[in-house]
Amino acid sequence: MLQSRAFIQTKKEAPKDEQSVNAKLLLRGGYIEKLASGVYTFLPLGFLVLKRIERVIREEMDAVGGVELLMPALQPKELWEETGRWASMDVLYKIKDAQGREFALGATHEEVITGIVRNRTVSYKDLPFYLYQMQTKFRDELRAKSGILRGREFIMKDLYSFHATEEDRKAYYEKVKEAYLKIFKRCGVSVLVAEASGGSFSKEISHEFQVRTPGGEDIIIVCSRCDWAKNSEIAGKRAGEQCPSCGNALGEERSIEVGNIFTLGTKFSSVMKAFFTDKDGTEKPMIMGCYGMGLSRLMGAAAEVNYDERGIVWPREIAPYDLHLIPMQSKDAAMQKRIAQASEQLYQKLQERYTVLYDDRDASAGAKFADADLIGAPVRIVISEKTLAAESAEVKPRNGATAKIVKIKDIEKELCPVIQL
Ligand code: ATP
Ligand code: MG
């Protein structure tokens, strides 16, 4: 992609009304734009990151048998009344149409998915099945001060599983837990699995995936020795007390909840009458699990834990571009032409294997480098008069590792270990 055509504009300063690290970094890098509190546009750069996160999640969800669908955000009041959550869910956006009919804007989709499933004839032979979507959710969040970590409109992956037996649900729950760990690793955030309450419809324990960082809104009680962790809201333990798992003194840390998986059991299926016919011919409510993960929150969390004083340092798998290729200016017109030609050629070649942002702008070295740092692609490649004299380019990883001068013809070989393809 030519940078001059990419609709990218970085900012020297973050807007004064943004407090959070992720919002400052993403706004300065030209990734997002704020429309209202908790409502953001994903600009082309931000959308690229989101799509890469989406791809990682889709791969791992498909690997555990997930089947993707897309449900509506506009949901009739009557459906939400069946479970009582029209009245009890405080973050639910409620709207009225011109005929006076009431709707919720989907904050979550248990009601809708259970409504779909009960319309089908299901025998024990059809179970289990696993349905997921990646979709915009709406929540009327009171404290939307954390950039894209807490949107009032945000993007979530939600998976729902349906089982004939509790053992089967349990086994699948563990499988999804492992898939979540893979996703977070690939997205460059390290997580702790913390026990938490079961959410608005379940008394069971749920598991949260927590990224430890000062910018987090959650507080977890955590053992630094064995990684035992629990959300402080329900922990029944305090910092300084003994870890129930290993006896070490517990600490307290701020963290971001990037995912949450729940045991629903038959809570939704019995109330909403989503039944299956079991082996013995009797009708039983399906046993359910649900598994949420915020894509936009995960992007914000990745920024919160991968940056330096000059900008974001994207983890390789979710970077908007693999490489940032930068030709330098020269005062000498003939030399300028040579640099442009060599860069252009390299650009064409690298695009066979990588996604490349090519800084074709007429700008100073300082401006180009500052932008490259703010944008944070994993590797910067610079071609200048000096490097070209040795038929070389400078290859510099964004993670702080030292720059190397590499022969242009050897660049691909050199890049392999750097960006681990
Ligand atoms: P929180 O406690 O932070 O309000 P939650 O526990 O209500 O979140 P869940 O219902 O568990 O959220 O939603 C599943 C996932 O969706 C969360 O783990 C998080 O990654 C994401 N998520 C929830 N609320 C938001 C939000 N307002 N903005 C962005 N992502 C969100
Ligand atoms: Mg949660």
Short mmCIF file of C-alpha atoms and ligand atoms in Angstrom, two decimals:
data_model
loop_
_atom_site.label_atom_id
_atom_site.label_comp_id
_atom_site.label_asym_id
_atom_site.label_seq_id
_atom_site.Cartn_x
_atom_site.Cartn_y
_atom_site.Cartn_z
CA MET A 1 0.00 0.00 0.00
CA LEU A 2 1.26 3.43 -0.93
CA GLN A 3 1.31 5.55 2.18
CA SER A 4 0.25 8.64 0.23
CA ARG A 5 -2.99 6.81 -0.74
CA ALA A 6 -3.64 4.98 2.54
CA PHE A 7 -5.67 7.66 4.35
CA ILE A 8 -3.22 7.65 7.22
CA GLN A 9 -2.61 10.73 9.30
CA THR A 10 -0.67 10.59 12.54
CA LYS A 11 -0.86 13.19 15.30
CA LYS A 12 1.98 14.76 17.29
CA GLU A 13 -0.16 15.00 20.41
CA ALA A 14 -3.02 12.92 21.73
CA PRO A 15 -6.27 14.85 22.29
CA LYS A 16 -6.51 16.23 25.83
CA ASP A 17 -9.74 14.43 26.69
CA GLU A 18 -8.21 10.97 26.26
CA GLN A 19 -6.73 9.47 29.41
CA SER A 20 -6.08 5.88 28.47
CA VAL A 21 -2.84 4.59 26.99
CA ASN A 22 -4.58 2.67 24.18
CA ALA A 23 -6.65 5.66 23.04
CA LYS A 24 -3.63 7.97 23.06
CA LEU A 25 -1.50 5.54 21.10
CA LEU A 26 -4.20 4.56 18.63
CA LEU A 27 -5.35 8.13 18.04
CA ARG A 28 -1.80 9.36 17.52
CA GLY A 29 -1.01 6.47 15.18
CA GLY A 30 -4.06 7.22 13.04
CA TYR A 31 -5.82 3.97 13.93
CA ILE A 32 -9.07 5.22 15.36
CA GLU A 33 -11.22 8.32 15.55
CA LYS A 34 -13.61 9.20 18.31
CA LEU A 35 -17.20 9.98 17.41
CA ALA A 36 -18.67 10.12 20.93
CA SER A 37 -17.76 8.78 24.35
CA GLY A 38 -17.19 5.03 23.92
CA VAL A 39 -17.90 5.21 20.17
CA TYR A 40 -14.98 4.99 17.76
CA THR A 41 -14.36 4.66 14.05
CA PHE A 42 -11.74 2.14 13.02
CA LEU A 43 -9.82 4.08 10.39
CA PRO A 44 -8.15 2.05 7.59
CA LEU A 45 -5.10 1.23 9.74
CA GLY A 46 -7.23 0.23 12.71
CA PHE A 47 -9.53 -1.80 10.52
CA LEU A 48 -6.53 -3.76 9.22
CA VAL A 49 -5.56 -4.68 12.78
CA LEU A 50 -9.13 -5.64 13.58
CA LYS A 51 -9.28 -7.88 10.52
CA ARG A 52 -6.07 -9.61 11.50
CA ILE A 53 -7.39 -10.23 15.01
CA GLU A 54 -10.60 -11.48 13.46
CA ARG A 55 -8.63 -13.92 11.33
CA VAL A 56 -6.74 -15.33 14.31
CA ILE A 57 -9.96 -15.78 16.25
CA ARG A 58 -11.77 -17.34 13.29
CA GLU A 59 -8.97 -19.86 12.75
CA GLU A 60 -9.01 -20.93 16.38
CA MET A 61 -12.81 -21.04 16.63
CA ASP A 62 -13.02 -23.12 13.46
CA ALA A 63 -10.35 -25.42 14.89
CA VAL A 64 -12.65 -26.27 17.82
CA GLY A 65 -15.57 -26.97 15.50
CA GLY A 66 -17.19 -23.53 15.58
CA VAL A 67 -19.60 -22.70 12.76
CA GLU A 68 -19.96 -19.02 11.98
CA LEU A 69 -23.21 -17.12 11.53
CA LEU A 70 -24.37 -13.52 11.91
CA MET A 71 -27.26 -12.51 14.12
CA PRO A 72 -29.14 -9.19 14.19
CA ALA A 73 -28.31 -6.34 16.53
CA LEU A 74 -31.96 -5.25 16.49
CA GLN A 75 -33.85 -7.55 18.85
CA PRO A 76 -37.55 -7.47 19.83
CA LYS A 77 -38.42 -6.69 23.43
CA GLU A 78 -40.62 -9.82 23.68
CA LEU A 79 -37.59 -12.07 23.27
CA TRP A 80 -35.74 -10.35 26.09
CA GLU A 81 -38.82 -10.51 28.29
CA GLU A 82 -38.82 -14.29 28.07
CA THR A 83 -35.69 -14.43 30.21
CA GLY A 84 -36.50 -11.38 32.32
CA ARG A 85 -33.42 -9.58 31.09
CA TRP A 86 -35.39 -6.74 29.44
CA ALA A 87 -35.87 -5.46 32.99
CA SER A 88 -32.73 -6.75 34.69
CA MET A 89 -29.91 -5.90 32.28
CA ASP A 90 -28.94 -2.36 33.13
CA VAL A 91 -26.66 -1.72 30.14
CA LEU A 92 -29.32 -2.64 27.57
CA TYR A 93 -30.05 0.04 24.96
CA LYS A 94 -33.79 0.21 24.38
CA ILE A 95 -35.37 1.87 21.38
CA LYS A 96 -38.84 2.39 19.98
CA ASP A 97 -39.76 2.33 16.32
CA ALA A 98 -42.31 4.59 14.59
CA GLN A 99 -45.13 2.15 15.41
CA GLY A 100 -44.19 2.17 19.06
CA ARG A 101 -42.65 -1.32 19.02
CA GLU A 102 -39.76 -1.74 21.38
CA PHE A 103 -36.38 -3.26 20.62
CA ALA A 104 -33.08 -3.83 22.34
CA LEU A 105 -29.78 -3.24 20.62
CA GLY A 106 -27.99 -6.53 21.23
CA ALA A 107 -25.70 -6.39 24.26
CA THR A 108 -25.22 -10.15 23.98
CA HIS A 109 -27.00 -12.88 22.04
CA GLU A 110 -28.11 -15.73 24.32
CA GLU A 111 -31.79 -14.90 23.74
CA VAL A 112 -31.44 -14.69 19.96
CA ILE A 113 -29.37 -17.85 19.57
CA THR A 114 -31.62 -19.86 21.89
CA GLY A 115 -34.60 -18.55 19.90
CA ILE A 116 -33.03 -19.82 16.69
CA VAL A 117 -32.14 -23.22 18.09
CA ARG A 118 -35.58 -23.91 19.57
CA ASN A 119 -37.15 -23.46 16.13
CA ARG A 120 -35.35 -26.57 14.95
CA THR A 121 -35.98 -30.23 15.54
CA VAL A 122 -32.97 -31.47 17.46
CA SER A 123 -32.21 -35.03 18.47
CA TYR A 124 -29.31 -36.18 20.64
CA LYS A 125 -27.64 -37.21 17.37
CA ASP A 126 -27.49 -33.57 16.24
CA LEU A 127 -25.64 -32.54 19.39
CA PRO A 128 -23.24 -31.03 20.13
CA PHE A 129 -23.04 -28.00 17.90
CA TYR A 130 -21.12 -24.78 18.29
CA LEU A 131 -22.22 -21.49 16.75
CA TYR A 132 -20.30 -18.24 16.79
CA GLN A 133 -20.33 -14.78 15.32
CA MET A 134 -18.25 -11.63 15.29
CA GLN A 135 -20.56 -8.73 15.54
CA THR A 136 -21.21 -5.27 16.90
CA LYS A 137 -22.60 -5.15 20.42
CA PHE A 138 -24.16 -2.20 22.21
CA ARG A 139 -23.94 -1.53 25.92
CA ASP A 140 -24.88 1.65 27.72
CA GLU A 141 -21.65 1.77 29.71
CA LEU A 142 -21.53 4.44 32.39
CA ARG A 143 -17.77 4.72 32.54
CA ALA A 144 -16.60 4.77 28.94
CA LYS A 145 -13.22 6.34 29.68
CA SER A 146 -10.84 3.65 28.57
CA GLY A 147 -10.69 4.19 24.83
CA ILE A 148 -11.58 1.08 22.86
CA LEU A 149 -11.27 -1.08 25.97
CA ARG A 150 -14.78 -0.04 26.91
CA GLY A 151 -16.96 0.88 24.01
CA ARG A 152 -20.65 1.64 24.13
CA GLU A 153 -20.57 0.14 20.67
CA PHE A 154 -17.90 -2.55 20.28
CA ILE A 155 -17.08 -5.76 18.47
CA MET A 156 -17.35 -9.11 20.15
CA LYS A 157 -16.85 -12.71 19.16
CA ASP A 158 -19.52 -14.77 20.88
CA LEU A 159 -19.66 -18.53 20.68
CA TYR A 160 -22.54 -20.64 22.00
CA SER A 161 -22.35 -24.38 22.49
CA PHE A 162 -25.23 -26.86 22.78
CA HIS A 163 -24.84 -30.28 24.34
CA ALA A 164 -26.80 -33.36 25.33
CA THR A 165 -24.76 -34.05 28.46
CA GLU A 166 -22.98 -32.07 31.15
CA GLU A 167 -19.76 -34.07 30.63
CA ASP A 168 -19.73 -33.09 27.00
CA ARG A 169 -20.24 -29.41 27.85
CA LYS A 170 -17.45 -29.53 30.42
CA ALA A 171 -15.00 -31.12 28.01
CA TYR A 172 -15.82 -28.53 25.37
CA TYR A 173 -15.42 -25.70 27.89
CA GLU A 174 -11.85 -26.86 28.50
CA LYS A 175 -11.21 -27.04 24.77
CA VAL A 176 -12.39 -23.47 24.27
CA LYS A 177 -10.23 -22.37 27.20
CA GLU A 178 -7.20 -23.76 25.37
CA ALA A 179 -8.29 -22.11 22.10
CA TYR A 180 -8.57 -18.78 23.93
CA LEU A 181 -5.03 -19.14 25.27
CA LYS A 182 -3.79 -19.73 21.72
CA ILE A 183 -5.62 -16.67 20.42
CA PHE A 184 -4.19 -14.38 23.08
CA LYS A 185 -0.69 -15.70 22.56
CA ARG A 186 -0.93 -15.14 18.81
CA CYS A 187 -2.24 -11.62 19.44
CA GLY A 188 0.76 -10.77 21.63
CA VAL A 189 -0.92 -10.48 25.02
CA SER A 190 -0.15 -12.75 27.93
CA VAL A 191 -3.15 -13.61 30.07
CA LEU A 192 -4.03 -15.10 33.41
CA VAL A 193 -7.11 -17.27 33.71
CA ALA A 194 -9.09 -15.91 36.65
CA GLU A 195 -12.15 -17.30 38.33
CA ALA A 196 -15.12 -14.95 38.40
CA SER A 197 -18.84 -14.92 38.99
CA GLY A 198 -21.13 -16.53 36.43
CA GLY A 199 -22.63 -13.32 35.02
CA SER A 200 -26.20 -12.09 34.86
CA PHE A 201 -27.85 -15.48 34.32
CA SER A 202 -25.74 -18.11 36.00
CA LYS A 203 -24.63 -18.96 39.51
CA GLU A 204 -21.71 -21.06 38.28
CA ILE A 205 -18.14 -19.82 38.27
CA SER A 206 -16.95 -18.36 34.99
CA HIS A 207 -13.41 -17.90 33.76
CA GLU A 208 -12.01 -14.57 32.71
CA PHE A 209 -8.88 -14.04 30.65
CA GLN A 210 -7.08 -11.13 32.23
CA VAL A 211 -4.19 -9.08 30.86
CA ARG A 212 -2.19 -7.56 33.69
CA THR A 213 -1.54 -3.88 33.06
CA PRO A 214 -1.95 -0.60 34.97
CA GLY A 215 -4.51 0.61 32.40
CA GLY A 216 -6.95 -2.19 33.27
CA GLU A 217 -10.30 -1.48 34.88
CA ASP A 218 -10.51 -4.78 36.73
CA ILE A 219 -8.66 -5.68 39.89
CA ILE A 220 -7.54 -9.26 40.32
CA ILE A 221 -6.16 -11.03 43.34
CA VAL A 222 -3.19 -12.95 42.02
CA CYS A 223 -0.42 -15.26 43.16
CA SER A 224 2.91 -14.34 41.62
CA ARG A 225 4.26 -17.84 42.23
CA CYS A 226 1.65 -20.17 40.73
CA ASP A 227 -0.52 -17.71 38.72
CA TRP A 228 -3.67 -18.51 40.70
CA ALA A 229 -6.02 -15.60 40.05
CA LYS A 230 -9.51 -14.48 40.89
CA ASN A 231 -11.49 -11.33 40.12
CA SER A 232 -11.44 -9.15 43.26
CA GLU A 233 -15.22 -8.51 42.96
CA ILE A 234 -15.92 -12.08 44.14
CA ALA A 235 -12.55 -13.33 45.33
CA GLY A 236 -13.32 -13.82 49.02
CA LYS A 237 -9.56 -13.31 49.31
CA ARG A 238 -7.48 -10.21 49.77
CA ALA A 239 -3.94 -9.18 48.96
CA GLY A 240 -1.62 -10.39 51.72
CA GLU A 241 -3.67 -13.53 52.41
CA GLN A 242 -2.35 -16.95 51.47
CA CYS A 243 -2.76 -18.35 47.98
CA PRO A 244 -5.24 -21.26 48.24
CA SER A 245 -3.22 -23.14 45.66
CA CYS A 246 0.40 -22.77 46.85
CA GLY A 247 0.41 -20.79 50.11
CA ASN A 248 2.37 -17.83 48.78
CA ALA A 249 1.23 -14.31 49.77
CA LEU A 250 -1.38 -12.97 47.34
CA GLY A 251 -1.04 -9.66 45.56
CA GLU A 252 -3.46 -7.31 43.85
CA GLU A 253 -3.14 -6.06 40.29
CA ARG A 254 -5.01 -4.10 37.66
CA SER A 255 -6.01 -5.99 34.55
CA ILE A 256 -8.10 -5.99 31.39
CA GLU A 257 -10.72 -8.71 30.88
CA VAL A 258 -10.24 -9.70 27.25
CA GLY A 259 -12.38 -12.81 27.34
CA ASN A 260 -14.94 -14.55 29.51
CA ILE A 261 -16.34 -18.06 29.23
CA PHE A 262 -19.50 -19.23 30.96
CA THR A 263 -21.40 -22.32 31.95
CA LEU A 264 -25.05 -21.67 31.13
CA GLY A 265 -26.36 -25.16 31.78
CA THR A 266 -30.10 -25.27 31.02
CA LYS A 267 -30.89 -21.77 32.33
CA PHE A 268 -31.75 -20.32 28.91
CA SER A 269 -32.92 -23.50 27.24
CA SER A 270 -35.45 -24.39 29.93
CA VAL A 271 -36.92 -20.88 30.18
CA MET A 272 -37.05 -20.50 26.41
CA LYS A 273 -37.96 -24.13 25.72
CA ALA A 274 -35.05 -25.14 23.54
CA PHE A 275 -35.42 -28.92 23.79
CA PHE A 276 -33.88 -31.95 22.18
CA THR A 277 -35.08 -35.53 22.02
CA ASP A 278 -32.79 -37.79 24.01
CA LYS A 279 -31.95 -41.46 23.36
CA ASP A 280 -34.86 -42.62 25.51
CA GLY A 281 -37.30 -40.49 23.51
CA THR A 282 -37.82 -37.86 26.23
CA GLU A 283 -37.61 -34.13 25.64
CA LYS A 284 -34.88 -32.34 27.56
CA PRO A 285 -33.53 -28.79 27.60
CA MET A 286 -30.19 -28.49 25.82
CA ILE A 287 -27.14 -27.88 27.96
CA MET A 288 -25.35 -24.69 26.97
CA GLY A 289 -22.09 -22.81 27.31
CA CYS A 290 -21.19 -19.36 26.05
CA TYR A 291 -17.82 -17.85 25.33
CA GLY A 292 -17.21 -14.13 24.75
CA MET A 293 -14.20 -12.21 23.56
CA GLY A 294 -13.95 -8.53 22.69
CA LEU A 295 -12.12 -7.96 19.41
CA SER A 296 -11.89 -4.22 19.82
CA ARG A 297 -10.94 -4.61 23.48
CA LEU A 298 -8.26 -7.12 22.52
CA MET A 299 -6.84 -4.61 20.04
CA GLY A 300 -6.76 -1.97 22.79
CA ALA A 301 -5.17 -4.41 25.23
CA ALA A 302 -2.50 -5.37 22.68
CA ALA A 303 -1.62 -1.68 22.36
CA GLU A 304 -1.60 -1.19 26.16
CA VAL A 305 1.06 -3.85 26.62
CA ASN A 306 3.13 -3.40 23.44
CA TYR A 307 4.47 0.13 23.12
CA ASP A 308 7.39 2.40 23.89
CA GLU A 309 7.82 6.17 24.18
CA ARG A 310 7.63 6.52 20.40
CA GLY A 311 4.45 4.57 19.72
CA ILE A 312 2.91 1.13 19.34
CA VAL A 313 5.06 -1.96 18.77
CA TRP A 314 2.55 -4.32 17.16
CA PRO A 315 2.87 -8.05 17.69
CA ARG A 316 3.64 -9.56 14.31
CA GLU A 317 0.38 -11.42 13.71
CA ILE A 318 -1.89 -8.45 14.24
CA ALA A 319 0.22 -5.63 12.81
CA PRO A 320 -1.55 -3.60 10.10
CA TYR A 321 1.42 -4.25 7.80
CA ASP A 322 4.35 -6.65 8.13
CA LEU A 323 6.84 -4.16 6.76
CA HIS A 324 7.26 -0.43 6.46
CA LEU A 325 9.45 0.42 3.48
CA ILE A 326 10.94 3.92 3.48
CA PRO A 327 12.94 5.52 0.67
CA MET A 328 14.99 8.52 1.84
CA GLN A 329 15.20 11.82 0.03
CA SER A 330 18.38 12.92 -1.73
CA LYS A 331 19.32 16.41 -2.88
CA ASP A 332 20.84 14.92 -6.01
CA ALA A 333 18.13 14.32 -8.61
CA ALA A 334 19.86 11.35 -10.27
CA MET A 335 20.45 9.72 -6.92
CA GLN A 336 16.84 10.41 -5.94
CA LYS A 337 15.74 8.54 -9.02
CA ARG A 338 17.97 5.57 -8.21
CA ILE A 339 16.65 5.38 -4.66
CA ALA A 340 13.08 5.52 -5.92
CA GLN A 341 13.75 2.82 -8.50
CA ALA A 342 15.45 0.45 -6.07
CA SER A 343 12.70 1.00 -3.50
CA GLU A 344 9.95 0.48 -6.04
CA GLN A 345 11.52 -2.77 -7.18
CA LEU A 346 11.92 -4.01 -3.64
CA TYR A 347 8.34 -2.98 -2.87
CA GLN A 348 7.04 -5.12 -5.73
CA LYS A 349 9.15 -8.09 -4.69
CA LEU A 350 8.31 -7.96 -0.98
CA GLN A 351 4.61 -7.80 -1.71
CA GLU A 352 4.72 -11.36 -2.99
CA ARG A 353 5.15 -12.54 0.60
CA TYR A 354 4.40 -9.67 2.92
CA THR A 355 2.02 -6.82 3.44
CA VAL A 356 4.03 -3.65 2.90
CA LEU A 357 3.36 -0.02 3.67
CA TYR A 358 5.47 1.97 1.21
CA ASP A 359 6.24 5.53 2.27
CA ASP A 360 6.17 7.21 -1.12
CA ARG A 361 5.57 10.65 0.36
CA ASP A 362 7.72 13.67 -0.25
CA ALA A 363 8.67 14.11 3.40
CA SER A 364 11.75 14.47 5.60
CA ALA A 365 13.56 11.52 7.15
CA GLY A 366 12.51 12.74 10.60
CA ALA A 367 8.84 12.87 9.66
CA LYS A 368 8.93 9.45 8.02
CA PHE A 369 10.72 7.80 10.94
CA ALA A 370 8.42 9.37 13.50
CA ASP A 371 5.42 8.05 11.57
CA ALA A 372 6.96 4.60 11.26
CA ASP A 373 7.43 4.50 15.03
CA LEU A 374 3.89 5.69 15.73
CA ILE A 375 2.38 3.22 13.27
CA GLY A 376 4.52 0.43 14.69
CA ALA A 377 4.90 -2.13 11.88
CA PRO A 378 7.25 -4.92 13.09
CA VAL A 379 10.07 -4.11 10.65
CA ARG A 380 11.25 -0.89 9.04
CA ILE A 381 13.32 -1.03 5.85
CA VAL A 382 15.13 2.13 4.77
CA ILE A 383 16.85 2.75 1.46
CA SER A 384 19.09 5.82 1.36
CA GLU A 385 21.95 7.19 -0.66
CA LYS A 386 24.35 5.66 1.82
CA THR A 387 22.86 2.16 1.90
CA LEU A 388 22.39 2.12 -1.85
CA ALA A 389 26.09 2.77 -2.38
CA ALA A 390 26.58 -0.74 -0.99
CA GLU A 391 23.47 -2.10 -2.76
CA SER A 392 21.96 -2.46 0.67
CA ALA A 393 19.10 -1.34 2.87
CA GLU A 394 18.77 -0.81 6.59
CA VAL A 395 16.51 -3.36 8.29
CA LYS A 396 15.31 -2.37 11.74
CA PRO A 397 12.87 -4.30 13.92
CA ARG A 398 10.42 -2.03 15.75
CA ASN A 399 10.92 -3.94 19.00
CA GLY A 400 14.18 -2.18 19.78
CA ALA A 401 16.59 -4.75 18.34
CA THR A 402 19.52 -3.16 16.51
CA ALA A 403 19.37 -2.17 12.87
CA LYS A 404 21.28 -4.20 10.29
CA ILE A 405 22.61 -3.23 6.89
CA VAL A 406 21.58 -5.97 4.51
CA LYS A 407 22.23 -6.51 0.80
CA ILE A 408 18.97 -5.81 -1.02
CA LYS A 409 19.17 -9.18 -2.78
CA ASP A 410 19.41 -10.94 0.62
CA ILE A 411 16.59 -9.06 2.32
CA GLU A 412 13.99 -11.79 2.20
CA LYS A 413 16.37 -14.30 3.72
CA GLU A 414 17.17 -11.80 6.44
CA LEU A 415 13.50 -11.05 7.14
CA CYS A 416 12.42 -14.63 7.73
CA PRO A 417 13.84 -14.98 11.23
CA VAL A 418 13.02 -11.37 12.10
CA ILE A 419 9.33 -11.64 11.47
CA GLN A 420 9.08 -15.38 11.88
CA LEU A 421 7.31 -16.53 8.79
P1 ATP B 1 -16.87 -5.72 31.86
O1 ATP B 1 -16.88 -6.41 33.20
O2 ATP B 1 -15.54 -5.23 31.46
O3 ATP B 1 -17.97 -4.68 31.74
P2 ATP B 1 -18.36 -7.93 30.96
O4 ATP B 1 -17.88 -8.93 31.94
O5 ATP B 1 -19.68 -7.30 31.18
O6 ATP B 1 -17.24 -6.81 30.75
P3 ATP B 1 -18.90 -9.97 29.03
O7 ATP B 1 -20.37 -9.92 29.03
O8 ATP B 1 -18.20 -11.03 29.77
O9 ATP B 1 -18.33 -8.54 29.48
O10 ATP B 1 -18.43 -9.87 27.50
C1 ATP B 1 -17.49 -10.73 26.88
C2 ATP B 1 -16.29 -9.97 26.42
O11 ATP B 1 -16.65 -8.84 25.62
C3 ATP B 1 -15.47 -9.38 27.53
O12 ATP B 1 -14.61 -10.34 28.08
C4 ATP B 1 -14.72 -8.26 26.81
O13 ATP B 1 -13.60 -8.78 26.12
C5 ATP B 1 -15.74 -7.78 25.81
N1 ATP B 1 -16.44 -6.59 26.28
C6 ATP B 1 -17.43 -6.52 27.18
N2 ATP B 1 -17.86 -5.27 27.35
C7 ATP B 1 -17.14 -4.51 26.49
C8 ATP B 1 -17.11 -3.12 26.18
N3 ATP B 1 -17.96 -2.28 26.76
N4 ATP B 1 -16.23 -2.69 25.25
C9 ATP B 1 -15.40 -3.55 24.63
N5 ATP B 1 -15.36 -4.86 24.89
C10 ATP B 1 -16.22 -5.34 25.81
MG MG B 2 -17.16 -10.68 31.60
#
